[in-house]
Amino acid sequence: MSAAQPIDIDVAYGKGRLPIRAAGDVLAPRAARPVPDETRAVFDALENPIGARPLREIVHRGERVAIVVNDITRLARADLLLPPIVDTLNAAGVPDGDIFIVFALGIHRRQTEEERRLIVGDRIFERIRSFDHISTDDASLVEIGVTRFGNRVEINREVWEADRIILTGEIIYHLIAGYSGGRKSLVPGVAGFRTTTFNHRMIFDPNCRAGKLDGNPAHEDLLEACRLADPDFLVNLVLSPEGRLIRVVAGHYDLAHREGCREVDRMLAAEIGEPYDVVVASAGGFPLDIDLRQAHKGLENACQALRPGGSILFYAECPNGAGIGSFEDYVRRYRDEFEMRAALEREFVVGGHKAYWVARLGRLYDVHLVSALDPEFVRSCHFQPVAPAEHAAALGRLLAKAGPRARVAVIPYAGFTLPVQRKLTEVLSL
């Protein structure tokens, strides 16, 4: 965190940027040196895994291999990961025809062919069969067991029946599970809708929060589900907010993931003193602000730096709207977070839980949202809408209202940055 100073900075907004000017502290990821040769770093991780044998020793000729890949809502750089993985499989005797890629949609929308090609790259898209996982297609699911929490784990049948399962993805903070990546590629990535919604019901537990693994029931439920499937290998990336590769962790689905989480915390946890009066933050641009459902994660992070009742100007384009119909339905149907929680406790609805979180933030803080969303919908979220052309004027009004002694923070990459009010060594419970 830098000392308070005049700031001229362009923040990410969709696929573009918007300029802001303020005086305050910048909460941003610590400088981390990108790896000099990204492809070499992936090959090295495959050869020197954590808690597992090298990938080339795990797979064998005649085996069918499933590779689970993130969908378009995640900046996971599968186009970097997949060529070394496929080359390693080929060298071990597994031909392209025995490899398939499953996009871990979880409960997200189906993707277009253009999006699938963009994720994996032209070379892999033309060579390897790939398809979207559909969580509501019961015929494509198989139940593999029950966690100690009572979650009946259903996953994609073709993934389950593969001889080898390789999980890929990116590790950043996650509001419920502590961190993304690792076991989340399996659940919710290629899990059934019922399995995912069971896990999401844990959102009201205060231990389900960003930066926490041990003692987090949502994470522990996901980890048990992953153990039931027993994937053979994990490859996860730790990326800078700009998408530069900082580290590749590979090997055992839990041990390698935890090492990646520690790396994330070293880079992305921003220690603060007292909470701020005003926060100016960007979700981090596309794809982190592809819709309000995704952008909310950055908003939740940014509000960790804000005092109760403080003001935040949050930049998130949200070209795909709310991101899920039930989110918008909840926002329009219920007056406040309390009605939403009561409804969710009666019948949990995915998307409704996001509306609950959004309404809660709208009650606790003065939220001004710079977006392409319908202004009426934004007001229904208990936020104040701001048109992109008016963002500078809106910022000026917030700063003037707060006064010259106000403590101000700017968070350029809120989707990545977790403000914490304690020493970095205490952030993680690993």
GROMACS .gro file of C-alpha atoms in nm:
model
  430
    1MET     CA    1   0.000   0.000   0.000
    2SER     CA    2   0.140   0.341  -0.094
    3ALA     CA    3   0.119   0.658   0.117
    4ALA     CA    4  -0.167   0.900   0.053
    5GLN     CA    5  -0.090   1.103  -0.258
    6PRO     CA    6  -0.256   1.252  -0.566
    7ILE     CA    7  -0.348   0.971  -0.800
    8ASP     CA    8  -0.399   0.981  -1.176
    9ILE     CA    9  -0.479   0.632  -1.292
   10ASP     CA   10  -0.676   0.451  -1.560
   11VAL     CA   11  -0.891   0.174  -1.414
   12ALA     CA   12  -1.017  -0.125  -1.610
   13TYR     CA   13  -1.376  -0.110  -1.731
   14GLY     CA   14  -1.487  -0.397  -1.952
   15LYS     CA   15  -1.228  -0.430  -2.228
   16GLY     CA   16  -1.131  -0.063  -2.197
   17ARG     CA   17  -1.017   0.180  -1.930
   18LEU     CA   18  -1.150   0.496  -1.762
   19PRO     CA   19  -0.933   0.770  -1.605
   20ILE     CA   20  -0.976   0.873  -1.242
   21ARG     CA   21  -0.814   1.139  -1.025
   22ALA     CA   22  -0.817   1.130  -0.645
   23ALA     CA   23  -0.587   1.169  -0.345
   24GLY     CA   24  -0.545   0.868  -0.122
   25ASP     CA   25  -0.387   0.527  -0.080
   26VAL     CA   26  -0.356   0.266  -0.352
   27LEU     CA   27  -0.441  -0.088  -0.247
   28ALA     CA   28  -0.294  -0.310  -0.512
   29PRO     CA   29  -0.122  -0.646  -0.551
   30ARG     CA   30   0.241  -0.656  -0.445
   31ALA     CA   31   0.491  -0.646  -0.726
   32ALA     CA   32   0.565  -0.999  -0.838
   33ARG     CA   33   0.809  -1.093  -1.110
   34PRO     CA   34   0.645  -1.279  -1.400
   35VAL     CA   35   0.816  -1.598  -1.509
   36PRO     CA   36   1.054  -1.530  -1.801
   37ASP     CA   37   0.940  -1.827  -2.012
   38GLU     CA   38   0.575  -1.917  -1.956
   39THR     CA   39   0.569  -2.237  -2.160
   40ARG     CA   40   0.887  -2.360  -1.992
   41ALA     CA   41   0.732  -2.287  -1.652
   42VAL     CA   42   0.434  -2.510  -1.733
   43PHE     CA   43   0.655  -2.796  -1.853
   44ASP     CA   44   0.873  -2.761  -1.541
   45ALA     CA   45   0.566  -2.783  -1.315
   46LEU     CA   46   0.447  -3.097  -1.496
   47GLU     CA   47   0.790  -3.252  -1.437
   48ASN     CA   48   0.830  -3.131  -1.077
   49PRO     CA   49   0.486  -3.161  -0.917
   50ILE     CA   50   0.387  -3.117  -0.552
   51GLY     CA   51   0.278  -3.437  -0.378
   52ALA     CA   52   0.248  -3.642  -0.697
   53ARG     CA   53   0.453  -3.814  -0.966
   54PRO     CA   54   0.529  -3.627  -1.290
   55LEU     CA   55   0.234  -3.628  -1.529
   56ARG     CA   56   0.424  -3.836  -1.787
   57GLU     CA   57   0.451  -4.118  -1.529
   58ILE     CA   58   0.081  -4.112  -1.439
   59VAL     CA   59  -0.078  -4.155  -1.782
   60HIS     CA   60  -0.038  -4.458  -2.008
   61ARG     CA   61  -0.113  -4.567  -2.361
   62GLY     CA   62  -0.472  -4.686  -2.404
   63GLU     CA   63  -0.614  -4.460  -2.130
   64ARG     CA   64  -0.881  -4.195  -2.188
   65VAL     CA   65  -0.789  -3.862  -2.032
   66ALA     CA   66  -1.033  -3.587  -1.928
   67ILE     CA   67  -0.898  -3.233  -1.896
   68VAL     CA   68  -1.123  -2.995  -1.705
   69VAL     CA   69  -1.089  -2.632  -1.816
   70ASN     CA   70  -1.245  -2.310  -1.686
   71ASP     CA   71  -1.518  -2.131  -1.878
   72ILE     CA   72  -1.521  -1.781  -2.030
   73THR     CA   73  -1.594  -1.612  -1.693
   74ARG     CA   74  -1.245  -1.698  -1.563
   75LEU     CA   75  -0.910  -1.558  -1.670
   76ALA     CA   76  -0.736  -1.895  -1.650
   77ARG     CA   77  -0.518  -1.891  -1.965
   78ALA     CA   78  -0.602  -2.243  -2.073
   79ASP     CA   79  -0.443  -2.158  -2.409
   80LEU     CA   80  -0.111  -2.150  -2.222
   81LEU     CA   81  -0.168  -2.463  -2.013
   82LEU     CA   82  -0.314  -2.699  -2.268
   83PRO     CA   83  -0.036  -2.731  -2.530
   84PRO     CA   84   0.225  -2.852  -2.275
   85ILE     CA   85  -0.029  -3.085  -2.113
   86VAL     CA   86  -0.137  -3.234  -2.445
   87ASP     CA   87   0.225  -3.264  -2.564
   88THR     CA   88   0.311  -3.449  -2.242
   89LEU     CA   89   0.016  -3.684  -2.286
   90ASN     CA   90   0.113  -3.751  -2.649
   91ALA     CA   91   0.472  -3.824  -2.549
   92ALA     CA   92   0.343  -4.073  -2.290
   93GLY     CA   93   0.153  -4.261  -2.561
   94VAL     CA   94  -0.191  -4.100  -2.532
   95PRO     CA   95  -0.310  -3.980  -2.876
   96ASP     CA   96  -0.535  -3.680  -2.934
   97GLY     CA   97  -0.831  -3.910  -2.991
   98ASP     CA   98  -0.809  -4.040  -2.633
   99ILE     CA   99  -0.811  -3.690  -2.484
  100PHE     CA  100  -1.115  -3.471  -2.431
  101ILE     CA  101  -1.168  -3.128  -2.276
  102VAL     CA  102  -1.465  -3.042  -2.056
  103PHE     CA  103  -1.545  -2.677  -1.992
  104ALA     CA  104  -1.627  -2.639  -1.622
  105LEU     CA  105  -1.938  -2.426  -1.656
  106GLY     CA  106  -2.068  -2.507  -1.312
  107ILE     CA  107  -2.410  -2.343  -1.323
  108HIS     CA  108  -2.310  -2.076  -1.576
  109ARG     CA  109  -2.464  -2.032  -1.920
  110ARG     CA  110  -2.358  -2.236  -2.221
  111GLN     CA  111  -2.076  -2.094  -2.430
  112THR     CA  112  -2.058  -2.013  -2.797
  113GLU     CA  113  -1.818  -2.196  -3.026
  114GLU     CA  114  -1.621  -1.873  -3.058
  115GLU     CA  115  -1.582  -1.854  -2.678
  116ARG     CA  116  -1.470  -2.216  -2.654
  117ARG     CA  117  -1.213  -2.159  -2.927
  118LEU     CA  118  -1.091  -1.841  -2.757
  119ILE     CA  119  -1.037  -2.023  -2.427
  120VAL     CA  120  -0.826  -2.313  -2.555
  121GLY     CA  121  -0.669  -2.157  -2.865
  122ASP     CA  122  -0.705  -2.253  -3.231
  123ARG     CA  123  -0.450  -2.535  -3.228
  124ILE     CA  124  -0.606  -2.728  -2.939
  125PHE     CA  125  -0.963  -2.651  -3.047
  126GLU     CA  126  -0.903  -2.812  -3.386
  127ARG     CA  127  -0.720  -3.116  -3.244
  128ILE     CA  128  -0.902  -3.213  -2.922
  129ARG     CA  129  -1.274  -3.281  -2.874
  130SER     CA  130  -1.427  -3.036  -2.627
  131PHE     CA  131  -1.772  -2.970  -2.484
  132ASP     CA  132  -1.956  -2.771  -2.218
  133HIS     CA  133  -2.060  -2.942  -1.896
  134ILE     CA  134  -2.434  -2.892  -1.835
  135SER     CA  135  -2.522  -2.918  -1.466
  136THR     CA  136  -2.895  -2.967  -1.525
  137ASP     CA  137  -2.861  -3.258  -1.770
  138ASP     CA  138  -2.932  -3.549  -1.535
  139ALA     CA  139  -2.857  -3.804  -1.808
  140SER     CA  140  -2.497  -3.680  -1.821
  141LEU     CA  141  -2.443  -3.708  -1.443
  142VAL     CA  142  -2.347  -3.989  -1.207
  143GLU     CA  143  -2.362  -3.991  -0.827
  144ILE     CA  144  -2.026  -4.090  -0.676
  145GLY     CA  145  -2.088  -4.056  -0.302
  146VAL     CA  146  -2.197  -3.831  -0.016
  147THR     CA  147  -1.986  -3.586   0.187
  148ARG     CA  148  -2.003  -3.574   0.568
  149PHE     CA  149  -2.212  -3.260   0.528
  150GLY     CA  150  -2.476  -3.465   0.346
  151ASN     CA  151  -2.400  -3.337  -0.004
  152ARG     CA  152  -2.482  -3.604  -0.264
  153VAL     CA  153  -2.203  -3.557  -0.516
  154GLU     CA  154  -2.306  -3.584  -0.880
  155ILE     CA  155  -2.048  -3.513  -1.148
  156ASN     CA  156  -2.018  -3.538  -1.524
  157ARG     CA  157  -2.042  -3.904  -1.621
  158GLU     CA  158  -1.786  -3.882  -1.900
  159VAL     CA  159  -1.533  -3.722  -1.665
  160TRP     CA  160  -1.599  -3.990  -1.402
  161GLU     CA  161  -1.558  -4.272  -1.653
  162ALA     CA  162  -1.228  -4.139  -1.788
  163ASP     CA  163  -0.919  -4.332  -1.685
  164ARG     CA  164  -0.742  -4.012  -1.583
  165ILE     CA  165  -0.874  -3.673  -1.470
  166ILE     CA  166  -0.664  -3.357  -1.496
  167LEU     CA  167  -0.792  -3.037  -1.334
  168THR     CA  168  -0.675  -2.697  -1.457
  169GLY     CA  169  -0.754  -2.341  -1.357
  170GLU     CA  170  -0.648  -2.024  -1.181
  171ILE     CA  171  -0.625  -1.944  -0.810
  172ILE     CA  172  -0.765  -1.618  -0.674
  173TYR     CA  173  -0.978  -1.531  -0.373
  174HIS     CA  174  -1.330  -1.674  -0.359
  175LEU     CA  175  -1.608  -1.533  -0.143
  176ILE     CA  176  -1.747  -1.865  -0.024
  177ALA     CA  177  -1.475  -2.126  -0.072
  178GLY     CA  178  -1.180  -1.909   0.032
  179TYR     CA  179  -0.994  -1.951  -0.297
  180SER     CA  180  -1.080  -2.055  -0.649
  181GLY     CA  181  -0.897  -2.332  -0.830
  182GLY     CA  182  -0.815  -2.679  -0.703
  183ARG     CA  183  -1.123  -2.875  -0.600
  184LYS     CA  184  -1.357  -2.613  -0.751
  185SER     CA  185  -1.282  -2.739  -1.101
  186LEU     CA  186  -1.471  -3.054  -1.004
  187VAL     CA  187  -1.744  -2.899  -0.786
  188PRO     CA  188  -1.907  -2.683  -0.905
  189GLY     CA  189  -1.712  -2.704  -1.232
  190VAL     CA  190  -1.839  -3.038  -1.363
  191ALA     CA  191  -2.093  -3.114  -1.090
  192GLY     CA  192  -2.468  -3.147  -1.093
  193PHE     CA  193  -2.693  -2.855  -1.013
  194ARG     CA  194  -2.815  -3.015  -0.689
  195THR     CA  195  -2.461  -3.073  -0.567
  196THR     CA  196  -2.364  -2.713  -0.632
  197THR     CA  197  -2.671  -2.561  -0.471
  198PHE     CA  198  -2.619  -2.775  -0.160
  199ASN     CA  199  -2.271  -2.628  -0.122
  200HIS     CA  200  -2.390  -2.274  -0.190
  201ARG     CA  201  -2.638  -2.301   0.097
  202MET     CA  202  -2.343  -2.260   0.331
  203ILE     CA  203  -2.311  -1.889   0.249
  204PHE     CA  204  -2.467  -1.779   0.577
  205ASP     CA  205  -2.186  -1.942   0.778
  206PRO     CA  206  -1.936  -1.667   0.877
  207ASN     CA  207  -1.645  -1.905   0.816
  208CYS     CA  208  -1.731  -1.917   0.445
  209ARG     CA  209  -1.522  -1.622   0.335
  210ALA     CA  210  -1.234  -1.516   0.115
  211GLY     CA  211  -0.887  -1.614   0.231
  212LYS     CA  212  -0.995  -1.900   0.460
  213LEU     CA  213  -0.966  -2.274   0.400
  214ASP     CA  214  -0.943  -2.466   0.727
  215GLY     CA  215  -1.265  -2.440   0.922
  216ASN     CA  216  -1.450  -2.320   0.612
  217PRO     CA  217  -1.738  -2.568   0.565
  218ALA     CA  218  -1.790  -2.478   0.199
  219HIS     CA  219  -1.426  -2.553   0.119
  220GLU     CA  220  -1.428  -2.872   0.327
  221ASP     CA  221  -1.742  -2.995   0.150
  222LEU     CA  222  -1.581  -2.926  -0.189
  223LEU     CA  223  -1.261  -3.100  -0.085
  224GLU     CA  224  -1.449  -3.411   0.027
  225ALA     CA  225  -1.635  -3.415  -0.303
  226CYS     CA  226  -1.304  -3.392  -0.485
  227ARG     CA  227  -1.163  -3.682  -0.284
  228LEU     CA  228  -1.456  -3.896  -0.396
  229ALA     CA  229  -1.363  -3.834  -0.760
  230ASP     CA  230  -0.990  -3.861  -0.682
  231PRO     CA  231  -0.854  -3.664  -0.980
  232ASP     CA  232  -0.509  -3.769  -1.092
  233PHE     CA  233  -0.338  -3.435  -1.147
  234LEU     CA  234  -0.385  -3.062  -1.095
  235VAL     CA  235  -0.234  -2.771  -1.286
  236ASN     CA  236  -0.323  -2.425  -1.153
  237LEU     CA  237  -0.190  -2.082  -1.241
  238VAL     CA  238  -0.126  -1.782  -1.021
  239LEU     CA  239  -0.163  -1.476  -1.241
  240SER     CA  240  -0.107  -1.106  -1.192
  241PRO     CA  241  -0.413  -0.884  -1.243
  242GLU     CA  242  -0.279  -0.808  -1.590
  243GLY     CA  243  -0.281  -1.178  -1.672
  244ARG     CA  244   0.097  -1.230  -1.650
  245LEU     CA  245   0.207  -1.569  -1.520
  246ILE     CA  246   0.359  -1.553  -1.171
  247ARG     CA  247   0.366  -1.921  -1.084
  248VAL     CA  248   0.247  -2.264  -1.196
  249VAL     CA  249   0.157  -2.517  -0.927
  250ALA     CA  250   0.098  -2.877  -1.028
  251GLY     CA  251   0.052  -3.216  -0.868
  252HIS     CA  252  -0.187  -3.332  -0.594
  253TYR     CA  253  -0.525  -3.159  -0.611
  254ASP     CA  254  -0.505  -3.039  -0.247
  255LEU     CA  255  -0.133  -3.003  -0.171
  256ALA     CA  256  -0.049  -2.816  -0.491
  257HIS     CA  257  -0.359  -2.600  -0.455
  258ARG     CA  258  -0.264  -2.496  -0.101
  259GLU     CA  259   0.081  -2.391  -0.216
  260GLY     CA  260  -0.086  -2.181  -0.486
  261CYS     CA  261  -0.311  -2.023  -0.222
  262ARG     CA  262  -0.005  -1.921  -0.021
  263GLU     CA  263   0.141  -1.761  -0.333
  264VAL     CA  264  -0.185  -1.573  -0.393
  265ASP     CA  265  -0.183  -1.441  -0.040
  266ARG     CA  266   0.174  -1.317  -0.065
  267MET     CA  267   0.080  -1.119  -0.373
  268LEU     CA  268  -0.283  -1.016  -0.333
  269ALA     CA  269  -0.355  -0.956   0.037
  270ALA     CA  270  -0.341  -0.579   0.108
  271GLU     CA  271  -0.292  -0.497   0.474
  272ILE     CA  272  -0.474  -0.185   0.595
  273GLY     CA  273  -0.509   0.009   0.919
  274GLU     CA  274  -0.842   0.175   0.988
  275PRO     CA  275  -1.119   0.135   0.729
  276TYR     CA  276  -1.157   0.410   0.470
  277ASP     CA  277  -1.432   0.670   0.429
  278VAL     CA  278  -1.430   0.649   0.049
  279VAL     CA  279  -1.316   0.368  -0.180
  280VAL     CA  280  -1.279   0.393  -0.557
  281ALA     CA  281  -1.247   0.047  -0.708
  282SER     CA  282  -1.264  -0.146  -1.034
  283ALA     CA  283  -1.363  -0.511  -1.056
  284GLY     CA  284  -1.061  -0.546  -1.283
  285GLY     CA  285  -1.219  -0.536  -1.627
  286PHE     CA  286  -1.318  -0.825  -1.853
  287PRO     CA  287  -1.392  -1.104  -1.766
  288LEU     CA  288  -1.416  -1.006  -1.399
  289ASP     CA  289  -1.693  -0.758  -1.481
  290ILE     CA  290  -1.867  -0.961  -1.752
  291ASP     CA  291  -2.187  -0.949  -1.542
  292LEU     CA  292  -2.294  -0.833  -1.197
  293ARG     CA  293  -2.280  -1.187  -1.066
  294GLN     CA  294  -1.905  -1.197  -1.134
  295ALA     CA  295  -1.835  -0.830  -1.058
  296HIS     CA  296  -1.993  -0.865  -0.716
  297LYS     CA  297  -1.686  -1.060  -0.603
  298GLY     CA  298  -1.466  -0.754  -0.654
  299LEU     CA  299  -1.723  -0.530  -0.488
  300GLU     CA  300  -1.730  -0.757  -0.184
  301ASN     CA  301  -1.350  -0.746  -0.164
  302ALA     CA  302  -1.340  -0.367  -0.200
  303CYS     CA  303  -1.594  -0.317   0.077
  304GLN     CA  304  -1.359  -0.494   0.318
  305ALA     CA  305  -1.158  -0.169   0.312
  306LEU     CA  306  -1.463   0.055   0.372
  307ARG     CA  307  -1.611   0.169   0.703
  308PRO     CA  308  -1.982   0.096   0.761
  309GLY     CA  309  -2.179   0.371   0.591
  310GLY     CA  310  -1.881   0.473   0.378
  311SER     CA  311  -1.907   0.549   0.007
  312ILE     CA  312  -1.771   0.342  -0.280
  313LEU     CA  313  -1.756   0.419  -0.652
  314PHE     CA  314  -1.730   0.081  -0.822
  315TYR     CA  315  -1.646   0.028  -1.191
  316ALA     CA  316  -1.795  -0.282  -1.355
  317GLU     CA  317  -1.934  -0.273  -1.708
  318CYS     CA  318  -2.155  -0.585  -1.678
  319PRO     CA  319  -2.234  -0.619  -2.052
  320ASN     CA  320  -2.413  -0.949  -1.981
  321GLY     CA  321  -2.642  -0.793  -1.723
  322ALA     CA  322  -2.704  -0.966  -1.391
  323GLY     CA  323  -2.556  -1.291  -1.521
  324ILE     CA  324  -2.840  -1.520  -1.419
  325GLY     CA  325  -3.215  -1.473  -1.434
  326SER     CA  326  -3.282  -1.566  -1.073
  327PHE     CA  327  -3.047  -1.290  -0.956
  328GLU     CA  328  -3.255  -1.028  -1.132
  329ASP     CA  329  -3.580  -1.193  -1.023
  330TYR     CA  330  -3.477  -1.180  -0.656
  331VAL     CA  331  -3.369  -0.817  -0.681
  332ARG     CA  332  -3.705  -0.716  -0.824
  333ARG     CA  333  -3.921  -0.946  -0.609
  334TYR     CA  334  -3.786  -0.882  -0.258
  335ARG     CA  335  -3.747  -0.551  -0.078
  336ASP     CA  336  -3.427  -0.616   0.113
  337GLU     CA  337  -3.167  -0.872   0.222
  338PHE     CA  338  -3.382  -0.993   0.510
  339GLU     CA  339  -3.667  -1.097   0.283
  340MET     CA  340  -3.414  -1.256   0.048
  341ARG     CA  341  -3.249  -1.457   0.325
  342ALA     CA  342  -3.586  -1.583   0.448
  343ALA     CA  343  -3.672  -1.693   0.094
  344LEU     CA  344  -3.334  -1.863   0.048
  345GLU     CA  345  -3.370  -2.050   0.375
  346ARG     CA  346  -3.709  -2.178   0.257
  347GLU     CA  347  -3.576  -2.278  -0.085
  348PHE     CA  348  -3.221  -2.209  -0.196
  349VAL     CA  349  -3.204  -2.054  -0.544
  350VAL     CA  350  -2.870  -2.008  -0.718
  351GLY     CA  351  -2.850  -1.645  -0.822
  352GLY     CA  352  -3.079  -1.549  -0.537
  353HIS     CA  353  -2.780  -1.580  -0.304
  354LYS     CA  354  -2.595  -1.321  -0.513
  355ALA     CA  355  -2.892  -1.086  -0.488
  356TYR     CA  356  -2.885  -1.133  -0.111
  357TRP     CA  357  -2.518  -1.038  -0.093
  358VAL     CA  358  -2.571  -0.736  -0.317
  359ALA     CA  359  -2.866  -0.613  -0.111
  360ARG     CA  360  -2.661  -0.657   0.206
  361LEU     CA  361  -2.381  -0.441   0.065
  362GLY     CA  362  -2.637  -0.180  -0.039
  363ARG     CA  363  -2.758  -0.158   0.321
  364LEU     CA  364  -2.414  -0.145   0.481
  365TYR     CA  365  -2.250   0.098   0.238
  366ASP     CA  366  -2.325   0.387   0.003
  367VAL     CA  367  -2.260   0.207  -0.328
  368HIS     CA  368  -2.236   0.394  -0.659
  369LEU     CA  369  -2.205   0.161  -0.958
  370VAL     CA  370  -2.049   0.268  -1.289
  371SER     CA  371  -2.189   0.018  -1.538
  372ALA     CA  372  -2.391  -0.046  -1.852
  373LEU     CA  373  -2.676  -0.190  -1.646
  374ASP     CA  374  -3.029  -0.053  -1.657
  375PRO     CA  375  -3.042   0.227  -1.394
  376GLU     CA  376  -3.373   0.101  -1.257
  377PHE     CA  377  -3.223  -0.242  -1.197
  378VAL     CA  378  -2.921  -0.085  -1.024
  379ARG     CA  379  -3.152   0.104  -0.788
  380SER     CA  380  -3.335  -0.222  -0.718
  381CYS     CA  381  -2.999  -0.355  -0.598
  382HIS     CA  382  -2.993  -0.067  -0.345
  383PHE     CA  383  -2.709   0.097  -0.540
  384GLN     CA  384  -2.687   0.436  -0.711
  385PRO     CA  385  -2.640   0.408  -1.090
  386VAL     CA  386  -2.364   0.608  -1.260
  387ALA     CA  387  -2.330   0.635  -1.638
  388PRO     CA  388  -1.971   0.587  -1.763
  389ALA     CA  389  -1.972   0.939  -1.908
  390GLU     CA  390  -2.058   1.077  -1.562
  391HIS     CA  391  -1.809   0.879  -1.354
  392ALA     CA  392  -1.562   1.166  -1.296
  393ALA     CA  393  -1.839   1.398  -1.180
  394ALA     CA  394  -1.977   1.128  -0.951
  395LEU     CA  395  -1.633   1.079  -0.796
  396GLY     CA  396  -1.601   1.452  -0.741
  397ARG     CA  397  -1.933   1.462  -0.559
  398LEU     CA  398  -1.841   1.170  -0.334
  399LEU     CA  399  -1.507   1.326  -0.241
  400ALA     CA  400  -1.665   1.666  -0.176
  401LYS     CA  401  -1.933   1.509   0.042
  402ALA     CA  402  -1.675   1.317   0.244
  403GLY     CA  403  -1.469   1.629   0.309
  404PRO     CA  404  -1.098   1.711   0.297
  405ARG     CA  405  -1.010   1.493   0.597
  406ALA     CA  406  -1.168   1.180   0.453
  407ARG     CA  407  -0.952   0.870   0.417
  408VAL     CA  408  -0.962   0.754   0.055
  409ALA     CA  409  -0.844   0.430  -0.105
  410VAL     CA  410  -0.818   0.335  -0.471
  411ILE     CA  411  -0.832  -0.037  -0.558
  412PRO     CA  412  -0.757  -0.083  -0.931
  413TYR     CA  413  -0.805  -0.462  -0.927
  414ALA     CA  414  -1.067  -0.537  -0.663
  415GLY     CA  415  -1.145  -0.876  -0.815
  416PHE     CA  416  -0.795  -0.983  -0.715
  417THR     CA  417  -0.718  -0.773  -0.406
  418LEU     CA  418  -0.828  -0.867  -0.053
  419PRO     CA  419  -0.791  -0.585   0.205
  420VAL     CA  420  -0.716  -0.728   0.549
  421GLN     CA  421  -0.689  -0.557   0.887
  422ARG     CA  422  -0.427  -0.788   1.031
  423LYS     CA  423  -0.078  -0.906   0.954
  424LEU     CA  424  -0.032  -1.102   0.636
  425THR     CA  425   0.078  -1.410   0.829
  426GLU     CA  426  -0.265  -1.421   0.991
  427VAL     CA  427  -0.464  -1.387   0.669
  428LEU     CA  428  -0.453  -1.750   0.566
  429SER     CA  429  -0.574  -2.036   0.781
  430LEU     CA  430  -0.390  -2.310   0.600
   0.00000   0.00000   0.00000
